[in-house]
PDB file of N, CA and C in Angstrom:
ATOM      1  N   MET V 260     -19.919 -80.749  55.552  1.00 83.00           N
ATOM      2  CA  MET V 260     -19.502 -79.459  56.048  1.00 83.00           C
ATOM      3  C   MET V 260     -20.752 -78.582  56.186  1.00 83.00           C
ATOM      4  N   HIS V 261     -20.812 -77.838  57.260  1.00 86.00           N
ATOM      5  CA  HIS V 261     -21.923 -76.932  57.522  1.00 86.00           C
ATOM      6  C   HIS V 261     -21.485 -75.512  57.202  1.00 86.00           C
ATOM      7  N   VAL V 262     -22.310 -74.773  56.481  1.00 94.00           N
ATOM      8  CA  VAL V 262     -22.016 -73.381  56.169  1.00 94.00           C
ATOM      9  C   VAL V 262     -22.746 -72.512  57.190  1.00 94.00           C
ATOM     10  N   VAL V 263     -21.994 -71.658  57.867  1.00 94.00           N
ATOM     11  CA  VAL V 263     -22.555 -70.758  58.873  1.00 94.00           C
ATOM     12  C   VAL V 263     -22.032 -69.352  58.644  1.00 94.00           C
ATOM     13  N   LYS V 264     -22.764 -68.384  59.170  1.00 95.00           N
ATOM     14  CA  LYS V 264     -22.333 -66.994  59.130  1.00 95.00           C
ATOM     15  C   LYS V 264     -22.035 -66.537  60.550  1.00 95.00           C
ATOM     16  N   PRO V 265     -21.194 -65.550  60.724  1.00 95.00           N
ATOM     17  CA  PRO V 265     -20.976 -65.017  62.066  1.00 95.00           C
ATOM     18  C   PRO V 265     -22.313 -64.660  62.722  1.00 95.00           C
ATOM     19  N   GLY V 266     -22.471 -65.069  63.962  1.00 95.00           N
ATOM     20  CA  GLY V 266     -23.718 -64.842  64.702  1.00 95.00           C
ATOM     21  C   GLY V 266     -24.697 -66.002  64.616  1.00 95.00           C
ATOM     22  N   ASP V 267     -24.464 -66.958  63.701  1.00 96.00           N
ATOM     23  CA  ASP V 267     -25.364 -68.107  63.561  1.00 96.00           C
ATOM     24  C   ASP V 267     -25.205 -69.089  64.707  1.00 96.00           C
ATOM     25  N   GLN V 268     -26.269 -69.853  64.920  1.00 96.00           N
ATOM     26  CA  GLN V 268     -26.223 -70.987  65.833  1.00 96.00           C
ATOM     27  C   GLN V 268     -26.267 -72.262  64.994  1.00 96.00           C
ATOM     28  N   PHE V 269     -25.641 -73.321  65.500  1.00 95.00           N
ATOM     29  CA  PHE V 269     -25.686 -74.618  64.840  1.00 95.00           C
ATOM     30  C   PHE V 269     -25.795 -75.688  65.916  1.00 95.00           C
ATOM     31  N   SER V 270     -26.418 -76.799  65.566  1.00 95.00           N
ATOM     32  CA  SER V 270     -26.653 -77.865  66.542  1.00 95.00           C
ATOM     33  C   SER V 270     -26.013 -79.160  66.079  1.00 95.00           C
ATOM     34  N   ILE V 271     -25.626 -79.954  67.062  1.00 93.00           N
ATOM     35  CA  ILE V 271     -25.078 -81.279  66.806  1.00 93.00           C
ATOM     36  C   ILE V 271     -25.766 -82.242  67.769  1.00 93.00           C
ATOM     37  N   TRP V 272     -25.661 -83.518  67.481  1.00 93.00           N
ATOM     38  CA  TRP V 272     -26.174 -84.527  68.410  1.00 93.00           C
ATOM     39  C   TRP V 272     -25.254 -85.728  68.377  1.00 93.00           C
ATOM     40  N   GLY V 273     -25.289 -86.478  69.456  1.00 93.00           N
ATOM     41  CA  GLY V 273     -24.461 -87.674  69.536  1.00 93.00           C
ATOM     42  C   GLY V 273     -24.959 -88.584  70.641  1.00 93.00           C
ATOM     43  N   TYR V 274     -24.742 -89.866  70.454  1.00 92.00           N
ATOM     44  CA  TYR V 274     -25.095 -90.842  71.487  1.00 92.00           C
ATOM     45  C   TYR V 274     -24.027 -90.822  72.562  1.00 92.00           C
ATOM     46  N   GLU V 275     -24.460 -90.793  73.814  1.00 92.00           N
ATOM     47  CA  GLU V 275     -23.518 -90.845  74.926  1.00 92.00           C
ATOM     48  C   GLU V 275     -24.193 -91.546  76.097  1.00 92.00           C
ATOM     49  N   ASN V 276     -23.405 -91.858  77.110  1.00 89.00           N
ATOM     50  CA  ASN V 276     -23.932 -92.576  78.258  1.00 89.00           C
ATOM     51  C   ASN V 276     -23.567 -91.814  79.528  1.00 89.00           C
ATOM     52  N   ARG V 277     -24.425 -90.900  79.913  1.00 85.00           N
ATOM     53  CA  ARG V 277     -24.131 -90.059  81.074  1.00 85.00           C
ATOM     54  C   ARG V 277     -24.207 -90.828  82.390  1.00 85.00           C
ATOM     55  N   THR V 278     -24.900 -91.963  82.413  1.00 82.00           N
ATOM     56  CA  THR V 278     -24.949 -92.725  83.666  1.00 82.00           C
ATOM     57  C   THR V 278     -23.585 -93.283  84.029  1.00 82.00           C
ATOM     58  N   THR V 279     -22.692 -93.387  83.052  1.00 86.00           N
ATOM     59  CA  THR V 279     -21.325 -93.844  83.323  1.00 86.00           C
ATOM     60  C   THR V 279     -20.311 -92.698  83.185  1.00 86.00           C
ATOM     61  N   GLY V 280     -20.817 -91.498  82.946  1.00 89.00           N
ATOM     62  CA  GLY V 280     -19.951 -90.329  82.879  1.00 89.00           C
ATOM     63  C   GLY V 280     -19.470 -89.954  81.495  1.00 89.00           C
ATOM     64  N   PHE V 281     -19.777 -90.762  80.467  1.00 91.00           N
ATOM     65  CA  PHE V 281     -19.276 -90.466  79.122  1.00 91.00           C
ATOM     66  C   PHE V 281     -20.106 -89.372  78.466  1.00 91.00           C
ATOM     67  N   ARG V 282     -19.385 -88.348  77.955  1.00 92.00           N
ATOM     68  CA  ARG V 282     -20.005 -87.218  77.277  1.00 92.00           C
ATOM     69  C   ARG V 282     -19.143 -86.833  76.078  1.00 92.00           C
ATOM     70  N   TRP V 283     -19.782 -86.231  75.073  1.00 92.00           N
ATOM     71  CA  TRP V 283     -19.046 -85.680  73.939  1.00 92.00           C
ATOM     72  C   TRP V 283     -18.480 -84.333  74.368  1.00 92.00           C
ATOM     73  N   ILE V 284     -17.161 -84.221  74.343  1.00 90.00           N
ATOM     74  CA  ILE V 284     -16.468 -83.025  74.805  1.00 90.00           C
ATOM     75  C   ILE V 284     -15.723 -82.412  73.613  1.00 90.00           C
ATOM     76  N   PRO V 285     -16.012 -81.139  73.290  1.00 90.00           N
ATOM     77  CA  PRO V 285     -15.311 -80.489  72.167  1.00 90.00           C
ATOM     78  C   PRO V 285     -14.009 -79.840  72.611  1.00 90.00           C
ATOM     79  N   ASP V 286     -13.124 -79.651  71.658  1.00 87.00           N
ATOM     80  CA  ASP V 286     -11.929 -78.854  71.889  1.00 87.00           C
ATOM     81  C   ASP V 286     -12.181 -77.514  71.196  1.00 87.00           C
ATOM     82  N   LEU V 287     -12.678 -76.551  71.947  1.00 82.00           N
ATOM     83  CA  LEU V 287     -13.015 -75.247  71.368  1.00 82.00           C
ATOM     84  C   LEU V 287     -11.812 -74.316  71.270  1.00 82.00           C
ATOM     85  N   ARG V 288     -10.628 -74.853  71.539  1.00 79.00           N
ATOM     86  CA  ARG V 288      -9.391 -74.068  71.422  1.00 79.00           C
ATOM     87  C   ARG V 288      -8.721 -74.315  70.073  1.00 79.00           C
ATOM     88  N   MET V 289      -9.457 -74.881  69.123  1.00 79.00           N
ATOM     89  CA  MET V 289      -8.884 -75.246  67.823  1.00 79.00           C
ATOM     90  C   MET V 289      -8.299 -74.040  67.101  1.00 79.00           C
ATOM     91  N   ASP V 290      -7.406 -74.301  66.173  1.00 80.00           N
ATOM     92  CA  ASP V 290      -6.841 -73.234  65.355  1.00 80.00           C
ATOM     93  C   ASP V 290      -7.844 -72.832  64.285  1.00 80.00           C
ATOM     94  N   GLY V 291      -7.643 -71.684  63.705  1.00 83.00           N
ATOM     95  CA  GLY V 291      -8.483 -71.249  62.600  1.00 83.00           C
ATOM     96  C   GLY V 291      -9.402 -70.111  62.997  1.00 83.00           C
ATOM     97  N   PRO V 292     -10.290 -69.719  62.068  1.00 86.00           N
ATOM     98  CA  PRO V 292     -11.126 -68.531  62.281  1.00 86.00           C
ATOM     99  C   PRO V 292     -12.160 -68.678  63.396  1.00 86.00           C
ATOM    100  N   CYS V 293     -12.432 -69.890  63.851  1.00 87.00           N
ATOM    101  CA  CYS V 293     -13.418 -70.088  64.917  1.00 87.00           C
ATOM    102  C   CYS V 293     -12.797 -70.071  66.310  1.00 87.00           C
ATOM    103  N   LYS V 294     -11.481 -70.061  66.383  1.00 87.00           N
ATOM    104  CA  LYS V 294     -10.804 -70.100  67.681  1.00 87.00           C
ATOM    105  C   LYS V 294     -11.306 -68.961  68.568  1.00 87.00           C
ATOM    106  N   ASN V 295     -11.770 -69.329  69.760  1.00 89.00           N
ATOM    107  CA  ASN V 295     -12.309 -68.386  70.749  1.00 89.00           C
ATOM    108  C   ASN V 295     -13.577 -67.676  70.275  1.00 89.00           C
ATOM    109  N   HIS V 296     -14.277 -68.238  69.283  1.00 92.00           N
ATOM    110  CA  HIS V 296     -15.494 -67.611  68.766  1.00 92.00           C
ATOM    111  C   HIS V 296     -16.708 -68.539  68.818  1.00 92.00           C
ATOM    112  N   ILE V 297     -16.597 -69.682  69.490  1.00 93.00           N
ATOM    113  CA  ILE V 297     -17.714 -70.619  69.585  1.00 93.00           C
ATOM    114  C   ILE V 297     -18.048 -70.825  71.050  1.00 93.00           C
ATOM    115  N   SER V 298     -19.350 -70.764  71.359  1.00 94.00           N
ATOM    116  CA  SER V 298     -19.778 -71.001  72.737  1.00 94.00           C
ATOM    117  C   SER V 298     -21.032 -71.863  72.752  1.00 94.00           C
ATOM    118  N   LEU V 299     -21.155 -72.675  73.794  1.00 95.00           N
ATOM    119  CA  LEU V 299     -22.323 -73.525  73.994  1.00 95.00           C
ATOM    120  C   LEU V 299     -23.467 -72.657  74.505  1.00 95.00           C
ATOM    121  N   VAL V 300     -24.628 -72.726  73.841  1.00 97.00           N
ATOM    122  CA  VAL V 300     -25.776 -71.927  74.281  1.00 97.00           C
ATOM    123  C   VAL V 300     -26.909 -72.774  74.839  1.00 97.00           C
ATOM    124  N   ASN V 301     -26.936 -74.060  74.487  1.00 96.00           N
ATOM    125  CA  ASN V 301     -28.027 -74.909  74.953  1.00 96.00           C
ATOM    126  C   ASN V 301     -27.610 -76.365  74.862  1.00 96.00           C
ATOM    127  N   GLU V 302     -28.091 -77.158  75.798  1.00 95.00           N
ATOM    128  CA  GLU V 302     -27.784 -78.590  75.794  1.00 95.00           C
ATOM    129  C   GLU V 302     -28.964 -79.352  76.384  1.00 95.00           C
ATOM    130  N   HIS V 303     -29.379 -80.405  75.690  1.00 95.00           N
ATOM    131  CA  HIS V 303     -30.462 -81.279  76.164  1.00 95.00           C
ATOM    132  C   HIS V 303     -29.991 -82.717  76.054  1.00 95.00           C
ATOM    133  N   TYR V 304     -30.443 -83.528  76.977  1.00 92.00           N
ATOM    134  CA  TYR V 304     -30.089 -84.947  76.974  1.00 92.00           C
ATOM    135  C   TYR V 304     -31.362 -85.758  77.130  1.00 92.00           C
ATOM    136  N   PHE V 305     -31.531 -86.740  76.258  1.00 89.00           N
ATOM    137  CA  PHE V 305     -32.704 -87.603  76.287  1.00 89.00           C
ATOM    138  C   PHE V 305     -32.257 -89.033  76.523  1.00 89.00           C
ATOM    139  N   VAL V 306     -32.748 -89.620  77.609  1.00 83.00           N
ATOM    140  CA  VAL V 306     -32.369 -90.978  77.988  1.00 83.00           C
ATOM    141  C   VAL V 306     -33.154 -91.975  77.141  1.00 83.00           C
ATOM    142  N   GLN V 307     -32.468 -93.033  76.737  1.00 79.00           N
ATOM    143  CA  GLN V 307     -33.116 -94.119  76.013  1.00 79.00           C
ATOM    144  C   GLN V 307     -34.189 -94.724  76.919  1.00 79.00           C
ATOM    145  N   GLU V 308     -35.358 -94.996  76.369  1.00 77.00           N
ATOM    146  CA  GLU V 308     -36.440 -95.548  77.176  1.00 77.00           C
ATOM    147  C   GLU V 308     -36.138 -96.982  77.586  1.00 77.00           C
ATOM    148  N   THR V 309     -36.344 -97.256  78.879  1.00 70.00           N
ATOM    149  CA  THR V 309     -36.180 -98.603  79.430  1.00 70.00           C
ATOM    150  C   THR V 309     -37.291 -98.839  80.441  1.00 70.00           C
ATOM    151  N   ASP V 310     -37.347-100.044  80.974  1.00 68.00           N
ATOM    152  CA  ASP V 310     -38.338-100.353  82.002  1.00 68.00           C
ATOM    153  C   ASP V 310     -38.036 -99.629  83.312  1.00 68.00           C
ATOM    154  N   GLU V 311     -36.762 -99.291  83.543  1.00 69.00           N
ATOM    155  CA  GLU V 311     -36.353 -98.601  84.763  1.00 69.00           C
ATOM    156  C   GLU V 311     -35.713 -97.265  84.396  1.00 69.00           C
ATOM    157  N   PRO V 312     -36.338 -96.150  84.789  1.00 64.00           N
ATOM    158  CA  PRO V 312     -35.768 -94.832  84.462  1.00 64.00           C
ATOM    159  C   PRO V 312     -34.366 -94.641  85.049  1.00 64.00           C
ATOM    160  N   MET V 313     -33.479 -94.052  84.261  1.00 60.00           N
ATOM    161  CA  MET V 313     -32.097 -93.746  84.655  1.00 60.00           C
ATOM    162  C   MET V 313     -31.353 -94.961  85.199  1.00 60.00           C
ATOM    163  N   MET V 314     -31.652 -96.118  84.636  1.00 69.00           N
ATOM    164  CA  MET V 314     -30.944 -97.333  85.019  1.00 69.00           C
ATOM    165  C   MET V 314     -29.473 -97.196  84.630  1.00 69.00           C
ATOM    166  N   MET V 315     -28.576 -97.632  85.508  1.00 71.00           N
ATOM    167  CA  MET V 315     -27.137 -97.549  85.216  1.00 71.00           C
ATOM    168  C   MET V 315     -26.816 -98.260  83.907  1.00 71.00           C
ATOM    169  N   GLY V 316     -25.984 -97.630  83.118  1.00 76.00           N
ATOM    170  CA  GLY V 316     -25.545 -98.227  81.870  1.00 76.00           C
ATOM    171  C   GLY V 316     -26.418 -97.916  80.680  1.00 76.00           C
ATOM    172  N   VAL V 317     -27.540 -97.227  80.894  1.00 79.00           N
ATOM    173  CA  VAL V 317     -28.440 -96.907  79.788  1.00 79.00           C
ATOM    174  C   VAL V 317     -28.006 -95.582  79.178  1.00 79.00           C
ATOM    175  N   GLY V 318     -27.798 -95.583  77.895  1.00 86.00           N
ATOM    176  CA  GLY V 318     -27.359 -94.384  77.200  1.00 86.00           C
ATOM    177  C   GLY V 318     -28.498 -93.511  76.742  1.00 86.00           C
ATOM    178  N   GLY V 319     -28.140 -92.499  75.999  1.00 89.00           N
ATOM    179  CA  GLY V 319     -29.130 -91.571  75.474  1.00 89.00           C
ATOM    180  C   GLY V 319     -28.516 -90.732  74.373  1.00 89.00           C
ATOM    181  N   THR V 320     -29.188 -89.650  74.055  1.00 93.00           N
ATOM    182  CA  THR V 320     -28.747 -88.764  72.986  1.00 93.00           C
ATOM    183  C   THR V 320     -28.599 -87.354  73.526  1.00 93.00           C
ATOM    184  N   ALA V 321     -27.464 -86.744  73.263  1.00 94.00           N
ATOM    185  CA  ALA V 321     -27.210 -85.357  73.656  1.00 94.00           C
ATOM    186  C   ALA V 321     -27.386 -84.465  72.434  1.00 94.00           C
ATOM    187  N   TYR V 322     -28.121 -83.382  72.609  1.00 96.00           N
ATOM    188  CA  TYR V 322     -28.289 -82.357  71.586  1.00 96.00           C
ATOM    189  C   TYR V 322     -27.657 -81.073  72.119  1.00 96.00           C
ATOM    190  N   LYS V 323     -26.724 -80.516  71.368  1.00 96.00           N
ATOM    191  CA  LYS V 323     -26.009 -79.330  71.817  1.00 96.00           C
ATOM    192  C   LYS V 323     -26.101 -78.251  70.739  1.00 96.00           C
ATOM    193  N   THR V 324     -26.371 -77.032  71.173  1.00 97.00           N
ATOM    194  CA  THR V 324     -26.429 -75.898  70.261  1.00 97.00           C
ATOM    195  C   THR V 324     -25.307 -74.930  70.617  1.00 97.00           C
ATOM    196  N   TYR V 325     -24.540 -74.561  69.610  1.00 96.00           N
ATOM    197  CA  TYR V 325     -23.424 -73.639  69.769  1.00 96.00           C
ATOM    198  C   TYR V 325     -23.714 -72.376  68.969  1.00 96.00           C
ATOM    199  N   GLU V 326     -23.037 -71.311  69.334  1.00 96.00           N
ATOM    200  CA  GLU V 326     -23.168 -70.060  68.599  1.00 96.00           C
ATOM    201  C   GLU V 326     -21.791 -69.580  68.177  1.00 96.00           C
ATOM    202  N   LEU V 327     -21.719 -69.127  66.946  1.00 95.00           N
ATOM    203  CA  LEU V 327     -20.501 -68.532  66.406  1.00 95.00           C
ATOM    204  C   LEU V 327     -20.601 -67.030  66.624  1.00 95.00           C
ATOM    205  N   SER V 328     -19.619 -66.442  67.269  1.00 94.00           N
ATOM    206  CA  SER V 328     -19.693 -65.010  67.584  1.00 94.00           C
ATOM    207  C   SER V 328     -19.729 -64.179  66.301  1.00 94.00           C
ATOM    208  N   LYS V 329     -20.264 -62.983  66.433  1.00 95.00           N
ATOM    209  CA  LYS V 329     -20.437 -62.103  65.280  1.00 95.00           C
ATOM    210  C   LYS V 329     -19.125 -61.587  64.715  1.00 95.00           C
ATOM    211  N   ASP V 330     -18.044 -61.681  65.481  1.00 93.00           N
ATOM    212  CA  ASP V 330     -16.762 -61.185  64.982  1.00 93.00           C
ATOM    213  C   ASP V 330     -15.846 -62.294  64.460  1.00 93.00           C
ATOM    214  N   ALA V 331     -16.395 -63.482  64.216  1.00 92.00           N
ATOM    215  CA  ALA V 331     -15.606 -64.576  63.636  1.00 92.00           C
ATOM    216  C   ALA V 331     -15.245 -64.241  62.192  1.00 92.00           C
ATOM    217  N   GLN V 332     -14.071 -64.675  61.769  1.00 91.00           N
ATOM    218  CA  GLN V 332     -13.588 -64.413  60.416  1.00 91.00           C
ATOM    219  C   GLN V 332     -14.032 -65.519  59.461  1.00 91.00           C
ATOM    220  N   LYS V 333     -14.048 -65.234  58.173  1.00 94.00           N
ATOM    221  CA  LYS V 333     -14.392 -66.236  57.159  1.00 94.00           C
ATOM    222  C   LYS V 333     -13.301 -67.292  57.078  1.00 94.00           C
ATOM    223  N   GLY V 334     -13.714 -68.507  56.723  1.00 94.00           N
ATOM    224  CA  GLY V 334     -12.759 -69.591  56.568  1.00 94.00           C
ATOM    225  C   GLY V 334     -13.331 -70.908  57.046  1.00 94.00           C
ATOM    226  N   GLU V 335     -12.490 -71.938  57.051  1.00 93.00           N
ATOM    227  CA  GLU V 335     -12.918 -73.279  57.469  1.00 93.00           C
ATOM    228  C   GLU V 335     -12.489 -73.533  58.914  1.00 93.00           C
ATOM    229  N   CYS V 336     -13.413 -74.083  59.678  1.00 91.00           N
ATOM    230  CA  CYS V 336     -13.148 -74.437  61.075  1.00 91.00           C
ATOM    231  C   CYS V 336     -13.368 -75.928  61.253  1.00 91.00           C
ATOM    232  N   ILE V 337     -12.517 -76.542  62.014  1.00 90.00           N
ATOM    233  CA  ILE V 337     -12.670 -77.956  62.354  1.00 90.00           C
ATOM    234  C   ILE V 337     -12.728 -78.046  63.871  1.00 90.00           C
ATOM    235  N   ILE V 338     -13.835 -78.599  64.370  1.00 91.00           N
ATOM    236  CA  ILE V 338     -14.025 -78.737  65.819  1.00 91.00           C
ATOM    237  C   ILE V 338     -13.941 -80.218  66.168  1.00 91.00           C
ATOM    238  N   PRO V 339     -12.889 -80.635  66.853  1.00 91.00           N
ATOM    239  CA  PRO V 339     -12.772 -82.036  67.260  1.00 91.00           C
ATOM    240  C   PRO V 339     -13.574 -82.304  68.539  1.00 91.00           C
ATOM    241  N   PHE V 340     -14.186 -83.480  68.600  1.00 91.00           N
ATOM    242  CA  PHE V 340     -14.924 -83.937  69.775  1.00 91.00           C
ATOM    243  C   PHE V 340     -14.345 -85.272  70.225  1.00 91.00           C
ATOM    244  N   ILE V 341     -14.471 -85.549  71.523  1.00 91.00           N
ATOM    245  CA  ILE V 341     -14.069 -86.846  72.064  1.00 91.00           C
ATOM    246  C   ILE V 341     -15.166 -87.330  73.000  1.00 91.00           C
ATOM    247  N   LEU V 342     -15.477 -88.625  72.918  1.00 91.00           N
ATOM    248  CA  LEU V 342     -16.415 -89.264  73.846  1.00 91.00           C
ATOM    249  C   LEU V 342     -15.582 -89.742  75.020  1.00 91.00           C
ATOM    250  N   ASN V 343     -15.691 -89.034  76.142  1.00 91.00           N
ATOM    251  CA  ASN V 343     -14.790 -89.269  77.257  1.00 91.00           C
ATOM    252  C   ASN V 343     -15.474 -88.917  78.566  1.00 91.00           C
ATOM    253  N   GLN V 344     -14.938 -89.418  79.650  1.00 91.00           N
ATOM    254  CA  GLN V 344     -15.377 -89.001  80.972  1.00 91.00           C
ATOM    255  C   GLN V 344     -14.579 -87.742  81.323  1.00 91.00           C
ATOM    256  N   PRO V 345     -15.249 -86.694  81.792  1.00 87.00           N
ATOM    257  CA  PRO V 345     -14.561 -85.424  82.015  1.00 87.00           C
ATOM    258  C   PRO V 345     -13.360 -85.507  82.960  1.00 87.00           C
ATOM    259  N   TRP V 346     -13.337 -86.461  83.848  1.00 90.00           N
ATOM    260  CA  TRP V 346     -12.214 -86.586  84.787  1.00 90.00           C
ATOM    261  C   TRP V 346     -11.043 -87.370  84.207  1.00 90.00           C
ATOM    262  N   ASP V 347     -11.231 -87.997  83.053  1.00 90.00           N
ATOM    263  CA  ASP V 347     -10.141 -88.736  82.416  1.00 90.00           C
ATOM    264  C   ASP V 347      -9.357 -87.838  81.472  1.00 90.00           C
ATOM    265  N   GLN V 348      -8.070 -88.096  81.381  1.00 87.00           N
ATOM    266  CA  GLN V 348      -7.234 -87.352  80.447  1.00 87.00           C
ATOM    267  C   GLN V 348      -7.380 -87.971  79.053  1.00 87.00           C
ATOM    268  N   ALA V 349      -7.608 -87.135  78.069  1.00 84.00           N
ATOM    269  CA  ALA V 349      -7.744 -87.614  76.696  1.00 84.00           C
ATOM    270  C   ALA V 349      -6.384 -88.084  76.190  1.00 84.00           C
ATOM    271  N   PRO V 350      -6.365 -89.123  75.359  1.00 86.00           N
ATOM    272  CA  PRO V 350      -5.086 -89.610  74.823  1.00 86.00           C
ATOM    273  C   PRO V 350      -4.472 -88.601  73.862  1.00 86.00           C
ATOM    274  N   PRO V 351      -3.142 -88.592  73.736  1.00 86.00           N
ATOM    275  CA  PRO V 351      -2.474 -87.665  72.812  1.00 86.00           C
ATOM    276  C   PRO V 351      -2.980 -87.868  71.378  1.00 86.00           C
ATOM    277  N   GLY V 352      -3.180 -86.768  70.684  1.00 84.00           N
ATOM    278  CA  GLY V 352      -3.582 -86.828  69.284  1.00 84.00           C
ATOM    279  C   GLY V 352      -5.054 -87.093  69.037  1.00 84.00           C
ATOM    280  N   TRP V 353      -5.873 -87.075  70.081  1.00 83.00           N
ATOM    281  CA  TRP V 353      -7.290 -87.397  69.898  1.00 83.00           C
ATOM    282  C   TRP V 353      -7.992 -86.426  68.953  1.00 83.00           C
ATOM    283  N   GLN V 354      -7.485 -85.206  68.816  1.00 83.00           N
ATOM    284  CA  GLN V 354      -8.121 -84.212  67.952  1.00 83.00           C
ATOM    285  C   GLN V 354      -7.979 -84.531  66.466  1.00 83.00           C
ATOM    286  N   ASN V 355      -7.189 -85.536  66.103  1.00 81.00           N
ATOM    287  CA  ASN V 355      -6.907 -85.831  64.697  1.00 81.00           C
ATOM    288  C   ASN V 355      -7.758 -86.933  64.096  1.00 81.00           C
ATOM    289  N   HIS V 356      -8.824 -87.363  64.762  1.00 79.00           N
ATOM    290  CA  HIS V 356      -9.681 -88.425  64.237  1.00 79.00           C
ATOM    291  C   HIS V 356     -10.818 -87.813  63.422  1.00 79.00           C
ATOM    292  N   ALA V 357     -10.785 -88.007  62.129  1.00 78.00           N
ATOM    293  CA  ALA V 357     -11.743 -87.369  61.216  1.00 78.00           C
ATOM    294  C   ALA V 357     -13.189 -87.752  61.505  1.00 78.00           C
ATOM    295  N   ASP V 358     -13.425 -88.936  62.062  1.00 81.00           N
ATOM    296  CA  ASP V 358     -14.803 -89.364  62.303  1.00 81.00           C
ATOM    297  C   ASP V 358     -15.432 -88.706  63.531  1.00 81.00           C
ATOM    298  N   THR V 359     -14.679 -87.909  64.278  1.00 86.00           N
ATOM    299  CA  THR V 359     -15.253 -87.197  65.432  1.00 86.00           C
ATOM    300  C   THR V 359     -15.011 -85.697  65.329  1.00 86.00           C
ATOM    301  N   MET V 360     -15.022 -85.189  64.096  1.00 90.00           N
ATOM    302  CA  MET V 360     -14.839 -83.757  63.858  1.00 90.00           C
ATOM    303  C   MET V 360     -16.073 -83.170  63.202  1.00 90.00           C
ATOM    304  N   ILE V 361     -16.342 -81.927  63.543  1.00 89.00           N
ATOM    305  CA  ILE V 361     -17.379 -81.149  62.862  1.00 89.00           C
ATOM    306  C   ILE V 361     -16.655 -80.093  62.028  1.00 89.00           C
ATOM    307  N   LYS V 362     -17.036 -79.975  60.765  1.00 90.00           N
ATOM    308  CA  LYS V 362     -16.410 -78.974  59.885  1.00 90.00           C
ATOM    309  C   LYS V 362     -17.422 -77.879  59.601  1.00 90.00           C
ATOM    310  N   LEU V 363     -16.967 -76.644  59.764  1.00 92.00           N
ATOM    311  CA  LEU V 363     -17.796 -75.474  59.487  1.00 92.00           C
ATOM    312  C   LEU V 363     -17.102 -74.618  58.443  1.00 92.00           C
ATOM    313  N   GLN V 364     -17.876 -74.073  57.544  1.00 94.00           N
ATOM    314  CA  GLN V 364     -17.375 -73.074  56.609  1.00 94.00           C
ATOM    315  C   GLN V 364     -18.028 -71.757  56.995  1.00 94.00           C
ATOM    316  N   VAL V 365     -17.234 -70.828  57.492  1.00 94.00           N
ATOM    317  CA  VAL V 365     -17.752 -69.516  57.876  1.00 94.00           C
ATOM    318  C   VAL V 365     -17.788 -68.649  56.624  1.00 94.00           C
ATOM    319  N   ALA V 366     -18.983 -68.225  56.250  1.00 93.00           N
ATOM    320  CA  ALA V 366     -19.171 -67.466  55.002  1.00 93.00           C
ATOM    321  C   ALA V 366     -19.325 -65.982  55.278  1.00 93.00           C
TER     322      ALA V 366
END
């Protein structure tokens, strides 16, 4: 669990394969004190080194920085993520997988 204060920024990273469209997508509509108080402020993607730059099927690492608004309330926030292609519909209940959640404690 990450401890943050209102106004803080926090970063996450994950392996994804943008050459095939797969990206880590958060559900920022979650319930709790962070609902409507988190926004993406920066995103960088680094491709895995290969002999051919941007070769199809080669993955990389995404680094994303989010900011918690200054008017967020104290409490625990759970942000679910899914590794999905943006044009695909996520399966029902995808937000309930503990291994793809970020937990924040707003202090």
